């Protein structure tokens, strides 16, 4: 058999789970589920409940959403028994996680808006805590993921909502198996393979089951390794390397007094790992306190939010050392503080007296990013003060003798020398293989004659004489500025993402910023540009190679400005003035708190994509995470950990369109890049970390095109497809073409002429692809009926943010003013129609906009009036559509209007029961579900056509 049917996969998995210690139970529906829950809670709590007592328990369990139920699961419940006495019960044992009741069942039916049957469910103490969805071999894992997303909308909430207690989902097609937490907001990219301690993935379902689904392990994952994120109200589960790192740290602290460090690559979620370790360590009786230490420059708004999300109120972001001293002297077990405050607390006599009692106690210090400030005096001060201190460090780029620049007792300062053994390792090649971070696309721009006629060639004598005078010459800086403006759109996918530009010194930064500002005033670009650098008097001089020692008290270290601190501060004040004008803020360098607030604000706006380009020297090159940032322009010599840290600003995951981190170097950093990659993984890893040259992607594109042509030799071949299987083959073939093209478009040398397909032909196939997408959208009838329902069309790969209704109206205004006639006019209209056909978000509006072009546009003589006339037309059509739906479905118009407003406000699909309240006439019982679904679909379509993407 070429593919294993799902029921065989299901049966084999259940057999395996029984061998592992789960007990089989037959549950067909919610009634059986509730009956079983009562008996299992009685066994677990060694008590019996009367029907009225159990009703109280069930009422308690039925309340809340997924996040609130996760809290309910972990809390004990107090209720009054029939005889008036008090009783406490628990729903899961967290301290003795093996001592729970484990059962397995399959094919439970649950009916909400639709009737669904769930494949395999693991129950702990009668509650469904693990849901497993299986697909036959050969099908995409993403289909199982999309199926679970449908269950979220269709049936998990129904009845008592007990399926909202699911903590973990498992998806598998037999060959590949992944797990993820119950968080309906996440994407497929946030699903994980399990692995062994050495990062070897365990993908086969029959190997995954004993490693992950064994009763003690699955209970431990649920009770110890799921984090309840208070800020976003979501569940987060640790990835395998995070789990092994925490286990190693806990073992180290329980059984030894030795230090240790974790080497997990940048972007792999060190904050979550280190914080989870802190939470577990604080429960160990012999540990007096756990102090989580972060550099002040990293305790920005985002980091504070993350820490606070894991442990409410744990972060004190003020400069006040007295608060830290109070925490150290009282019974606070977990403290989050900055390196700078900790140093002050233990070196100032007035503070030291208050915390003397800790000198001989076991205090565990966890250092976030220990490759940086730990080489200063603070590390030695902590060791001297706390005699029994145990230090655990986290780093993405450890310091070895090769890249060390400091000394400890006359020997090179290395991570091993300070923290002793590496307890767990997860390097950049592991993260790229697991799709936890992206690869880099590195282009070198300058006089590098790698290819004749390349767009990366600009006449800057970078390699001729590498002198400061030449590198900072006005002619060179202007050429680079022009190049960056010209390439910005290509690299950022037409501003879907944003970029950072790192330069060699504050003086060069000023020259670049002024050039960008001048060109903006000349109308040569509309980029929103911001900058930040420090101007403190205590800055240390730094080599421009990106390896630097940060001063203990300065917020961020930068090379000193040649014209002195006063000059650089005044310049920055002027730049902050531009920023204040742009965003209506009021920041200044005149007091340190306002400057720190500016630092936080600029970080937030880069993350929110309100800033297009941020220009920096060293700030934000380490510890700053922004998934929206996909490009780093570099005019600065970087080496070793400085290079990897800087490059890693670009490679966070964000949807399908962000396929790699783009690095554009205006200096030849080729050998420095190779050396850095070799140091932090191995020499062979260069091919795994840096994406292939454009020629390789052209070959990949043409190979994908060959596959497409087998499925659909001509564009019109798609019209003749009768079966869903044929359509499915076309979707997967064309989607691969789109994926490769998405990468190709970011190369400076990309041109459709280099491909074996014209842009016109691509647009033709794209139109057919969108036709099938439109066909597969739910029409408000019965539940799942098509194999295409769970296929991911990855529409973001073909949607361009700048193509919207406003853009179409600007084209129509230009057309009105052009006075074109006859064939030329028809040709222009066809171009506009093609744009409407080629964009997924505009397709729903296509017919109405075409009607406006044919019936209204000929009567508009002035392009300036197009917007106003279109608005009148759109309102008329919208009101007409509203009336039509209300009449067809016999809806109360006021309630219908309110329902649309609610849908827009909450973005939540209305419930069938709420939808039926809109009706003027009560429908028959047998018709309610179908009518409800049909109205929901009409509400969604109405919003999609008339409101989404249409500026008011």
Coordinates of C-alpha atoms in Angstrom, one line a residue, residues 245-598:
X245 CA 18.0 22.6 28.9
X246 CA 15.6 23.2 31.9
X247 CA 16.0 19.6 33.0
X248 CA 19.8 19.9 32.9
X249 CA 19.7 23.1 34.9
X250 CA 17.4 21.7 37.5
X251 CA 19.6 18.6 37.8
X252 CA 22.7 20.8 38.1
X253 CA 21.2 22.9 40.9
X254 CA 19.6 19.9 42.8
X255 CA 22.7 17.8 42.8
X256 CA 25.8 20.1 42.6
X257 CA 27.1 23.5 43.4
X258 CA 28.8 23.9 40.1
X259 CA 28.0 26.6 37.5
X260 CA 27.0 25.9 33.9
X261 CA 25.7 27.5 30.7
X262 CA 23.2 26.8 28.0
X263 CA 24.2 27.5 24.4
X264 CA 21.0 28.1 22.5
X265 CA 21.2 30.1 19.3
X266 CA 19.8 33.6 19.0
X267 CA 16.1 33.5 18.2
X268 CA 15.4 30.1 19.8
X269 CA 13.4 31.5 22.8
X270 CA 16.1 31.7 25.5
X271 CA 13.9 34.0 27.6
X272 CA 11.1 31.4 28.0
X273 CA 13.7 28.7 28.7
X274 CA 15.5 30.7 31.4
X275 CA 12.3 31.9 33.0
X276 CA 10.8 28.4 33.1
X277 CA 14.1 27.2 34.7
X278 CA 13.8 30.0 37.3
X279 CA 10.2 29.0 38.2
X280 CA 11.1 25.4 38.8
X281 CA 14.3 26.2 40.7
X282 CA 12.5 28.5 43.2
X283 CA 10.5 25.5 44.4
X284 CA 13.7 23.6 45.4
X285 CA 13.8 23.8 49.3
X286 CA 17.6 24.4 49.6
X287 CA 17.5 27.3 47.1
X288 CA 17.0 30.5 49.0
X289 CA 16.4 32.7 46.0
X290 CA 16.6 32.7 42.2
X291 CA 17.8 36.0 40.7
X292 CA 17.2 36.4 37.0
X293 CA 19.7 39.0 35.7
X294 CA 19.4 40.9 32.5
X295 CA 21.4 43.8 31.1
X296 CA 19.5 47.1 31.5
X297 CA 19.7 47.8 27.7
X298 CA 17.7 44.5 27.2
X299 CA 15.0 45.3 29.8
X300 CA 13.1 47.2 27.2
X301 CA 9.3 47.4 26.9
X302 CA 9.0 44.0 25.1
X303 CA 11.2 42.1 27.6
X304 CA 9.3 43.6 30.5
X305 CA 6.1 42.4 28.9
X306 CA 7.5 38.9 28.4
X307 CA 8.7 38.5 32.0
X308 CA 5.5 39.9 33.4
X309 CA 3.6 37.5 31.2
X310 CA 5.3 34.5 32.8
X311 CA 5.2 35.8 36.4
X312 CA 2.9 38.7 37.1
X313 CA 4.6 41.6 38.9
X314 CA 8.1 40.0 38.9
X315 CA 9.8 42.8 37.0
X316 CA 11.0 46.0 38.6
X317 CA 12.0 48.2 35.7
X318 CA 12.8 51.3 37.8
X319 CA 16.3 52.6 38.5
X320 CA 15.6 52.2 42.3
X321 CA 18.1 49.8 43.9
X322 CA 16.2 50.0 47.2
X323 CA 13.4 47.9 45.8
X324 CA 15.9 45.2 44.8
X325 CA 17.5 45.3 48.2
X326 CA 14.0 44.8 49.8
X327 CA 13.3 41.8 47.5
X328 CA 16.7 40.3 48.5
X329 CA 16.0 40.8 52.2
X330 CA 12.3 39.6 52.3
X331 CA 10.8 36.3 51.3
X332 CA 10.5 37.0 47.5
X333 CA 11.8 33.8 45.9
X334 CA 12.1 34.9 42.3
X335 CA 13.6 38.3 41.4
X336 CA 14.1 39.8 38.0
X337 CA 16.6 42.6 38.0
X338 CA 19.3 44.3 36.0
X339 CA 23.0 43.7 36.2
X340 CA 23.5 47.4 37.0
X341 CA 21.2 47.4 40.0
X342 CA 22.6 44.1 41.3
X343 CA 26.1 45.5 41.2
X344 CA 25.0 48.6 43.1
X345 CA 23.3 46.5 45.7
X346 CA 26.3 44.4 46.6
X347 CA 29.0 47.1 46.3
X348 CA 27.4 50.0 48.2
X349 CA 27.8 49.5 51.9
X350 CA 24.4 51.0 52.9
X351 CA 22.7 48.3 50.9
X352 CA 25.1 45.4 51.7
X353 CA 24.3 45.4 55.4
X354 CA 20.6 44.7 54.7
X355 CA 21.3 41.5 52.7
X356 CA 24.2 40.1 54.7
X357 CA 22.1 37.1 55.6
X358 CA 22.3 35.8 52.0
X359 CA 26.1 35.7 51.9
X360 CA 26.3 32.0 52.9
X361 CA 22.9 30.9 51.4
X362 CA 22.4 29.1 48.1
X363 CA 21.4 31.8 45.7
X364 CA 21.0 30.8 42.0
X365 CA 21.8 33.6 39.5
X366 CA 20.5 33.1 35.9
X367 CA 22.1 35.4 33.4
X368 CA 20.3 36.2 30.1
X369 CA 22.8 36.6 27.2
X370 CA 25.9 35.8 29.3
X371 CA 28.2 36.4 26.3
X372 CA 28.2 40.1 27.0
X373 CA 28.4 42.1 30.2
X374 CA 29.4 39.1 32.3
X375 CA 33.1 39.7 31.5
X376 CA 33.0 42.9 33.6
X377 CA 33.6 43.4 37.3
X378 CA 30.0 42.6 38.2
X379 CA 30.6 38.8 37.7
X380 CA 33.6 38.9 40.1
X381 CA 31.7 41.1 42.6
X382 CA 28.8 38.6 42.8
X383 CA 31.2 35.7 43.4
X384 CA 33.0 37.6 46.2
X385 CA 29.8 38.6 47.9
X386 CA 27.7 35.5 47.7
X387 CA 29.9 32.6 48.9
X388 CA 27.4 29.9 47.8
X389 CA 26.3 31.5 44.6
X390 CA 25.5 29.2 41.7
X391 CA 25.6 30.8 38.3
X392 CA 23.8 29.6 35.2
X393 CA 24.3 31.5 31.9
X394 CA 22.4 31.6 28.6
X395 CA 24.1 32.6 25.3
X396 CA 23.5 32.2 21.6
X397 CA 27.1 33.0 20.8
X398 CA 29.5 31.8 23.5
X399 CA 33.0 33.4 23.8
X400 CA 35.9 31.0 23.2
X401 CA 39.6 31.8 23.0
X402 CA 39.2 32.5 19.3
X403 CA 36.8 35.5 19.8
X404 CA 37.7 36.5 23.4
X405 CA 38.9 40.1 23.9
X406 CA 39.0 40.2 27.7
X407 CA 41.2 38.6 30.4
X408 CA 40.4 36.8 33.7
X409 CA 43.4 36.3 35.9
X410 CA 45.7 36.8 32.9
X411 CA 43.9 34.2 30.7
X412 CA 41.4 34.9 27.9
X413 CA 37.9 35.5 29.3
X414 CA 35.7 32.7 27.9
X415 CA 32.2 31.5 28.6
X416 CA 33.7 28.1 29.8
X417 CA 36.1 29.9 32.2
X418 CA 33.3 31.8 33.8
X419 CA 30.4 29.3 33.8
X420 CA 32.3 26.0 33.6
X421 CA 30.4 23.3 31.6
X422 CA 28.0 23.7 28.6
X423 CA 24.9 21.9 29.9
X424 CA 23.0 21.8 26.6
X425 CA 23.6 23.0 23.0
X426 CA 21.2 24.0 20.2
X427 CA 23.1 25.8 17.5
X428 CA 21.9 27.8 14.5
X429 CA 21.9 24.8 12.1
X430 CA 19.6 23.0 14.5
X431 CA 17.2 26.0 14.6
X432 CA 17.2 26.4 10.8
X433 CA 16.5 22.6 10.3
X434 CA 13.6 22.8 12.7
X435 CA 12.2 25.9 11.1
X436 CA 12.6 27.9 14.3
X437 CA 14.6 30.6 12.6
X438 CA 15.2 31.5 8.9
X439 CA 18.3 31.2 6.7
X440 CA 20.2 34.3 5.6
X441 CA 20.5 35.7 2.1
X442 CA 23.8 37.6 2.0
X443 CA 24.6 39.9 -0.9
X444 CA 27.8 41.9 -1.1
X445 CA 27.4 45.3 -2.8
X446 CA 30.4 47.2 -4.2
X447 CA 33.2 46.6 -6.6
X448 CA 33.0 42.9 -6.5
X449 CA 33.3 41.6 -10.0
X450 CA 31.6 38.3 -9.2
X451 CA 29.2 38.6 -12.1
X452 CA 29.2 40.8 -15.2
X453 CA 26.3 43.3 -15.2
X454 CA 25.1 42.4 -11.7
X455 CA 22.8 44.9 -9.9
X456 CA 25.0 44.5 -6.8
X457 CA 27.8 46.4 -8.6
X458 CA 28.1 50.0 -7.6
X459 CA 31.3 52.0 -8.1
X460 CA 32.5 52.3 -4.6
X461 CA 36.2 51.5 -4.1
X462 CA 35.5 49.3 -1.1
X463 CA 38.3 46.8 -1.8
X464 CA 40.8 49.1 -3.3
X465 CA 42.1 50.9 -0.2
X466 CA 40.2 50.1 3.0
X467 CA 40.9 53.3 4.7
X468 CA 38.7 55.4 7.0
X469 CA 39.0 58.3 4.6
X470 CA 37.8 56.3 1.7
X471 CA 35.1 54.5 3.6
X472 CA 33.6 57.7 4.9
X473 CA 34.0 59.7 1.7
X474 CA 30.8 61.7 0.8
X475 CA 30.7 60.2 -2.7
X476 CA 30.7 56.6 -1.4
X477 CA 28.1 57.4 1.3
X478 CA 25.8 59.0 -1.2
X479 CA 26.0 56.1 -3.6
X480 CA 25.1 53.7 -0.8
X481 CA 22.2 55.9 0.2
X482 CA 20.9 55.9 -3.3
X483 CA 21.3 52.1 -3.6
X484 CA 19.5 51.5 -0.3
X485 CA 16.6 53.7 -1.4
X486 CA 16.3 51.9 -4.7
X487 CA 16.5 48.4 -3.3
X488 CA 14.4 49.0 -0.1
X489 CA 11.1 47.9 -1.7
X490 CA 12.6 44.7 -3.3
X491 CA 14.2 43.6 0.0
X492 CA 11.2 44.3 2.2
X493 CA 8.6 42.9 -0.2
X494 CA 7.2 46.4 -0.9
X495 CA 7.3 47.4 2.7
X496 CA 5.6 44.3 4.0
X497 CA 8.6 44.2 6.4
X498 CA 11.1 46.8 7.5
X499 CA 14.9 47.1 7.8
X500 CA 17.9 48.1 9.9
X501 CA 21.0 49.8 8.7
X502 CA 24.1 49.4 10.9
X503 CA 27.1 51.7 10.3
X504 CA 30.6 52.0 11.7
X505 CA 30.4 55.1 14.0
X506 CA 28.2 57.8 15.3
X507 CA 29.9 60.3 12.9
X508 CA 29.1 58.1 9.8
X509 CA 25.6 57.6 11.2
X510 CA 25.1 61.4 11.2
X511 CA 26.3 61.7 7.6
X512 CA 23.9 58.9 6.4
X513 CA 20.9 60.2 8.4
X514 CA 21.4 63.7 6.9
X515 CA 21.7 62.3 3.4
X516 CA 18.4 60.4 3.8
X517 CA 16.7 63.5 5.3
X518 CA 18.0 65.6 2.4
X519 CA 16.8 63.1 -0.2
X520 CA 13.4 62.9 1.5
X521 CA 13.0 66.7 1.3
X522 CA 13.9 66.4 -2.4
X523 CA 11.0 63.9 -2.8
X524 CA 13.3 61.0 -3.6
X525 CA 11.8 58.7 -1.0
X526 CA 9.0 58.5 1.6
X527 CA 10.7 56.2 4.1
X528 CA 10.0 56.8 7.8
X529 CA 13.6 56.8 9.2
X530 CA 14.6 56.8 12.8
X531 CA 17.9 56.5 14.7
X532 CA 19.3 56.1 18.2
X533 CA 22.7 56.1 19.7
X534 CA 24.2 56.8 23.1
X535 CA 26.0 60.0 24.0
X536 CA 27.1 59.2 27.6
X537 CA 30.4 60.5 28.9
X538 CA 31.4 57.1 30.2
X539 CA 31.5 55.3 26.8
X540 CA 34.4 53.1 26.1
X541 CA 36.1 53.1 22.8
X542 CA 35.2 50.1 20.7
X543 CA 36.9 48.4 17.8
X544 CA 34.6 48.6 14.8
X545 CA 34.6 44.9 14.4
X546 CA 31.5 44.4 16.4
X547 CA 33.2 42.7 19.3
X548 CA 32.9 45.1 22.2
X549 CA 32.8 45.3 26.0
X550 CA 29.8 47.1 27.2
X551 CA 30.3 49.5 30.1
X552 CA 28.6 48.4 33.3
X553 CA 26.6 51.6 33.7
X554 CA 26.0 53.0 30.2
X555 CA 22.8 51.9 28.6
X556 CA 24.4 51.0 25.3
X557 CA 28.0 51.4 24.2
X558 CA 28.8 53.2 21.0
X559 CA 32.1 54.5 19.5
X560 CA 32.7 58.0 20.7
X561 CA 31.9 60.8 18.3
X562 CA 35.0 62.6 17.1
X563 CA 33.5 66.0 17.8
X564 CA 32.9 65.2 21.5
X565 CA 29.8 64.3 23.5
X566 CA 28.2 67.7 23.4
X567 CA 28.1 67.7 19.6
X568 CA 26.6 64.1 19.3
X569 CA 24.0 64.9 21.9
X570 CA 22.9 68.0 20.1
X571 CA 22.7 66.1 16.8
X572 CA 20.6 63.3 18.4
X573 CA 18.3 65.9 20.0
X574 CA 17.7 67.3 16.4
X575 CA 17.0 63.7 15.1
X576 CA 14.6 63.0 18.0
X577 CA 12.9 66.3 17.1
X578 CA 12.2 64.8 13.6
X579 CA 10.9 61.6 15.3
X580 CA 8.6 63.7 17.6
X581 CA 7.2 65.5 14.5
X582 CA 6.6 62.2 12.7
X583 CA 4.8 60.5 15.6
X584 CA 3.5 63.3 17.7
X585 CA 5.7 62.4 20.7
X586 CA 7.8 64.6 23.0
X587 CA 11.1 62.8 23.8
X588 CA 14.4 64.5 24.6
X589 CA 18.0 63.7 25.6
X590 CA 17.7 66.3 28.4
X591 CA 16.8 63.8 31.0
X592 CA 17.7 60.1 31.2
X593 CA 14.2 58.8 31.8
X594 CA 12.9 60.6 28.7
X595 CA 15.8 59.2 26.6
X596 CA 15.0 55.7 28.0
X597 CA 11.4 56.1 27.1
X598 CA 12.5 57.1 23.5

